[in-house]
XYZ file of N, CA and C in Angstrom:
351
model
N -22.809 -34.805 -20.479
C -22.498 -34.392 -18.736
C -22.998 -33.278 -18.244
N -23.503 -33.826 -17.234
C -24.177 -31.981 -16.981
C -22.921 -31.432 -15.936
N -22.365 -30.244 -16.351
C -21.928 -29.356 -15.083
C -21.794 -28.298 -14.271
N -21.927 -27.782 -13.185
C -22.299 -27.271 -12.306
C -21.535 -26.510 -11.672
N -21.754 -25.009 -12.293
C -20.744 -24.071 -11.200
C -21.437 -22.843 -10.831
N -20.688 -23.094 -9.195
C -21.459 -22.267 -7.938
C -21.229 -21.069 -7.976
N -22.330 -19.962 -7.487
C -21.604 -18.415 -7.372
C -22.418 -18.110 -6.114
N -21.589 -16.850 -5.996
C -22.174 -16.248 -4.911
C -21.461 -15.993 -3.809
N -21.128 -17.107 -3.331
C -20.432 -17.101 -2.049
C -19.532 -15.791 -1.423
N -19.047 -15.738 0.296
C -18.518 -14.708 0.292
C -18.483 -14.294 1.785
N -18.078 -13.203 2.251
C -17.872 -12.824 4.074
C -19.612 -12.064 4.343
N -20.394 -12.523 5.365
C -21.167 -11.949 5.613
C -20.881 -11.735 7.393
N -21.620 -11.216 7.411
C -21.518 -10.072 9.451
C -23.000 -11.560 10.193
N -22.460 -11.823 10.864
C -24.020 -12.855 11.468
C -25.420 -11.815 11.647
N -26.004 -12.899 11.219
C -27.151 -12.087 11.165
C -27.621 -11.766 9.608
N -26.550 -11.775 8.742
C -26.493 -11.458 7.457
C -26.927 -12.088 6.630
N -27.553 -11.931 5.117
C -27.956 -13.086 4.079
C -27.311 -12.952 2.731
N -27.090 -14.731 2.336
C -26.670 -14.266 1.008
C -27.052 -15.484 0.511
N -26.949 -14.820 -1.088
C -27.699 -16.205 -1.903
C -26.815 -16.558 -2.838
N -26.928 -17.652 -3.230
C -25.776 -18.558 -3.694
C -26.772 -19.247 -4.311
N -26.022 -19.609 -6.265
C -26.309 -19.781 -7.000
C -25.535 -21.168 -7.708
N -26.481 -21.888 -8.622
C -26.039 -23.035 -9.408
C -26.649 -23.213 -10.364
N -25.154 -22.717 -11.514
C -25.885 -23.299 -13.140
C -25.908 -24.288 -13.733
N -26.262 -25.050 -13.613
C -25.707 -26.453 -14.372
C -26.297 -25.826 -16.221
N -25.274 -27.090 -17.030
C -25.007 -26.860 -17.988
C -26.170 -27.769 -19.338
N -27.097 -28.069 -18.306
C -28.561 -29.403 -18.757
C -29.457 -28.945 -18.491
N -30.950 -29.168 -19.161
C -32.101 -28.533 -18.498
C -31.959 -29.202 -16.770
N -32.794 -28.688 -16.231
C -32.765 -29.033 -14.131
C -33.904 -29.926 -14.332
N -34.483 -29.782 -15.509
C -35.926 -30.457 -15.709
C -35.408 -32.393 -15.683
N -34.211 -32.621 -16.160
C -33.904 -33.650 -16.548
C -32.850 -34.282 -15.454
N -32.707 -33.546 -14.492
C -32.248 -34.127 -13.241
C -32.831 -34.003 -11.788
N -33.191 -35.387 -11.318
C -34.029 -36.237 -9.944
C -34.190 -34.774 -8.888
N -32.621 -34.755 -8.647
C -32.379 -33.799 -7.424
C -31.537 -33.019 -7.535
N -31.428 -31.487 -7.415
C -30.358 -31.029 -7.070
C -30.872 -30.091 -5.696
N -29.311 -30.049 -5.075
C -29.408 -29.662 -3.905
C -27.922 -28.856 -3.085
N -28.014 -28.760 -2.321
C -26.159 -27.418 -1.939
C -26.378 -28.446 -0.636
N -24.865 -29.361 -0.785
C -24.291 -29.551 0.573
C -23.395 -28.524 1.027
N -23.076 -29.319 2.404
C -21.198 -28.066 2.700
C -19.978 -28.712 3.337
N -19.232 -28.148 3.662
C -18.156 -29.205 4.490
C -17.565 -27.962 4.953
N -17.282 -28.110 6.286
C -16.324 -27.515 6.806
C -14.874 -28.260 7.366
N -14.266 -26.994 7.589
C -13.130 -27.860 7.870
C -12.739 -28.581 9.114
N -12.296 -29.727 8.539
C -12.542 -31.198 9.723
C -13.646 -31.581 9.164
N -14.610 -31.588 8.899
C -16.037 -32.098 9.162
C -16.142 -32.798 7.837
N -17.150 -33.984 7.913
C -17.834 -34.231 6.607
C -18.625 -33.710 6.411
N -18.712 -33.790 5.051
C -19.491 -33.073 3.861
C -21.142 -33.127 4.323
N -21.935 -32.453 4.492
C -23.380 -32.813 5.021
C -24.446 -32.152 3.918
N -25.724 -32.430 4.264
C -26.969 -32.364 3.702
C -27.259 -30.911 3.848
N -27.177 -30.109 3.134
C -27.823 -28.897 3.502
C -29.634 -28.284 3.386
N -29.694 -28.109 1.694
C -31.111 -28.332 1.124
C -31.166 -29.052 0.252
N -31.595 -29.856 -0.246
C -32.099 -30.450 -1.738
C -33.677 -30.300 -2.491
N -34.244 -30.109 -3.674
C -34.757 -29.705 -4.504
C -35.278 -30.945 -5.480
N -35.945 -31.513 -5.352
C -36.655 -32.546 -7.255
C -37.171 -31.812 -7.965
N -37.404 -32.295 -9.118
C -37.959 -32.459 -10.589
C -38.912 -32.330 -10.011
N -40.014 -32.536 -9.014
C -41.711 -32.333 -8.446
C -41.618 -31.232 -7.328
N -40.478 -31.106 -7.403
C -40.735 -29.560 -6.532
C -40.679 -29.749 -4.857
N -39.942 -30.913 -4.868
C -40.179 -31.811 -3.097
C -38.963 -31.202 -2.430
N -38.540 -30.563 -1.296
C -38.074 -30.210 -0.780
C -37.349 -30.272 0.716
N -36.161 -30.348 0.535
C -35.650 -31.329 1.873
C -34.381 -30.258 2.834
N -34.227 -30.446 4.099
C -33.813 -29.580 5.033
C -33.288 -30.139 5.678
N -31.432 -29.553 5.970
C -31.107 -30.116 7.179
C -31.478 -29.568 8.422
N -32.253 -29.933 9.990
C -32.717 -28.962 10.608
C -31.942 -28.099 10.562
N -30.582 -27.900 10.893
C -29.693 -27.155 11.668
C -30.330 -25.815 10.436
N -30.460 -26.319 9.591
C -31.213 -24.327 8.615
C -32.619 -24.755 7.846
N -33.462 -25.203 8.773
C -34.817 -24.706 8.460
C -35.565 -23.796 8.704
N -36.251 -23.036 8.169
C -36.114 -21.966 8.652
C -35.663 -20.703 8.511
N -34.231 -21.217 8.052
C -33.515 -19.802 7.740
C -33.175 -20.021 6.116
N -33.020 -21.051 5.340
C -32.441 -20.972 4.298
C -33.862 -21.451 3.339
N -33.632 -21.277 2.131
C -34.338 -21.475 1.089
C -33.679 -21.709 -0.350
N -34.290 -23.207 -0.430
C -33.656 -23.783 -1.744
C -34.879 -23.710 -3.219
N -34.319 -23.161 -4.165
C -35.678 -22.814 -5.384
C -34.548 -23.098 -6.633
N -35.551 -23.699 -7.730
C -34.887 -23.441 -9.245
C -35.376 -22.519 -10.080
N -34.757 -21.886 -10.986
C -35.141 -21.590 -11.754
C -34.868 -21.860 -13.490
N -36.476 -22.992 -14.227
C -35.940 -23.708 -14.654
C -34.956 -22.943 -16.579
N -35.835 -21.885 -16.302
C -35.868 -20.702 -17.537
C -33.941 -21.261 -17.340
N -33.408 -20.585 -16.526
C -31.808 -20.001 -16.206
C -31.265 -21.271 -15.575
N -31.872 -22.199 -15.970
C -31.128 -23.830 -15.617
C -30.479 -23.947 -14.085
N -30.495 -23.318 -13.263
C -30.294 -22.462 -12.416
C -30.635 -23.243 -11.170
N -30.330 -23.590 -9.852
C -30.472 -23.640 -8.685
C -30.547 -22.284 -7.835
N -30.726 -22.032 -6.700
C -30.186 -21.228 -5.765
C -30.416 -21.908 -4.345
N -29.594 -21.355 -3.180
C -29.757 -21.401 -2.276
C -29.669 -19.955 -0.989
N -31.320 -18.829 -0.766
C -31.001 -18.153 0.098
C -31.106 -18.522 1.498
N -30.102 -18.252 1.692
C -29.378 -18.302 3.184
C -29.632 -17.067 4.312
N -30.558 -17.331 4.953
C -30.723 -15.537 5.540
C -30.614 -16.366 7.284
N -30.754 -14.965 8.181
C -30.091 -15.768 9.527
C -28.288 -15.901 10.082
N -27.720 -15.759 9.131
C -26.575 -16.622 8.912
C -25.801 -16.742 10.258
N -25.019 -17.893 10.737
C -24.889 -17.715 11.976
C -23.085 -18.445 11.655
N -21.811 -18.222 12.602
C -20.672 -18.440 12.529
C -20.790 -19.976 11.775
N -21.850 -20.677 12.510
C -21.971 -22.532 12.276
C -21.918 -22.708 10.784
N -22.705 -21.795 9.759
C -22.827 -21.823 8.731
C -21.667 -21.801 7.407
N -20.269 -21.294 8.402
C -19.174 -20.954 7.688
C -19.082 -22.087 6.773
N -18.724 -22.547 5.835
C -18.568 -24.026 5.189
C -17.823 -23.589 3.394
N -17.797 -24.121 2.877
C -17.269 -24.976 1.933
C -19.048 -25.261 1.192
N -19.712 -24.444 0.556
C -21.052 -24.953 -0.357
C -20.713 -25.287 -1.507
N -21.694 -27.389 -1.564
C -20.940 -26.938 -2.755
C -22.793 -27.858 -3.569
N -22.403 -27.768 -5.338
C -23.802 -28.095 -5.235
C -23.643 -29.246 -6.035
N -24.763 -30.105 -6.138
C -24.527 -31.908 -6.678
C -26.377 -31.678 -7.178
N -25.558 -32.777 -8.568
C -26.839 -33.033 -9.505
C -27.047 -34.204 -9.141
N -28.169 -35.016 -9.436
C -27.948 -36.440 -9.085
C -29.896 -36.965 -10.126
N -29.322 -38.050 -11.080
C -30.507 -38.447 -11.947
C -30.266 -39.866 -11.822
N -30.950 -41.063 -11.700
C -30.858 -42.809 -11.760
C -29.848 -43.452 -12.848
N -29.984 -41.993 -14.030
C -29.777 -42.733 -14.826
C -28.104 -42.159 -15.019
N -27.321 -41.512 -14.511
C -26.032 -40.865 -13.765
C -25.529 -42.138 -13.370
N -24.039 -42.533 -13.617
C -23.244 -43.342 -13.403
C -22.802 -43.138 -12.004
N -23.268 -41.342 -11.300
C -22.494 -41.172 -9.911
C -23.302 -39.099 -9.623
N -23.133 -39.320 -8.791
C -23.726 -37.550 -8.562
C -22.773 -36.712 -9.187
N -22.731 -35.348 -9.646
C -22.225 -34.692 -10.031
C -21.904 -33.142 -9.580
N -20.965 -32.459 -9.072
C -20.757 -31.546 -8.157
C -20.556 -30.995 -8.551
N -20.537 -29.569 -8.454
C -19.558 -28.231 -8.674
C -18.298 -28.237 -7.789
N -17.349 -27.426 -8.246
C -16.206 -26.512 -7.606
C -16.708 -25.779 -5.863
N -17.330 -25.888 -5.520
C -18.149 -24.780 -4.046
C -17.678 -23.998 -4.253
N -18.300 -23.361 -2.954
C -17.688 -21.615 -3.595
C -18.119 -21.544 -1.762
N -16.912 -20.202 -1.094
C -16.820 -20.157 -0.007
C -18.032 -19.218 0.973
N -18.777 -19.385 1.956
C -19.411 -18.578 2.510
C -18.403 -18.615 4.273
N -18.289 -17.418 4.290
C -17.573 -17.192 6.118
C -18.647 -16.068 6.729
N -18.929 -16.796 7.464
C -20.273 -15.779 8.534
C -19.229 -15.483 9.596
N -18.799 -14.230 9.852
C -17.865 -13.447 11.053
C -18.132 -12.060 11.629
N -18.045 -11.715 12.046
C -18.190 -10.101 12.760
C -17.343 -9.339 12.621
């Protein structure tokens, strides 16, 4: 059963950059979809970006052009490069993995991103 561990969150200034990492316990080539979701206080968890095993990427409109999701198969890690951050990006960011053979998606523990002057 895949386990996911996020890291890289922290406090950054508006306009700054931050890179999140999600390390998986299995070969990520076996995972159809890897991605990032976020949840701000009082809000529902929302999609940020995903990347499929075939390399197809999907981004929320709010992050297009600013965020980049990528995979490093050798490290079994998915990344989220976040640029030009704004206070609206403040949230707990969660890594998600899903494949049809899984009974349910698997989630990491989350990492806090705070964007504040």
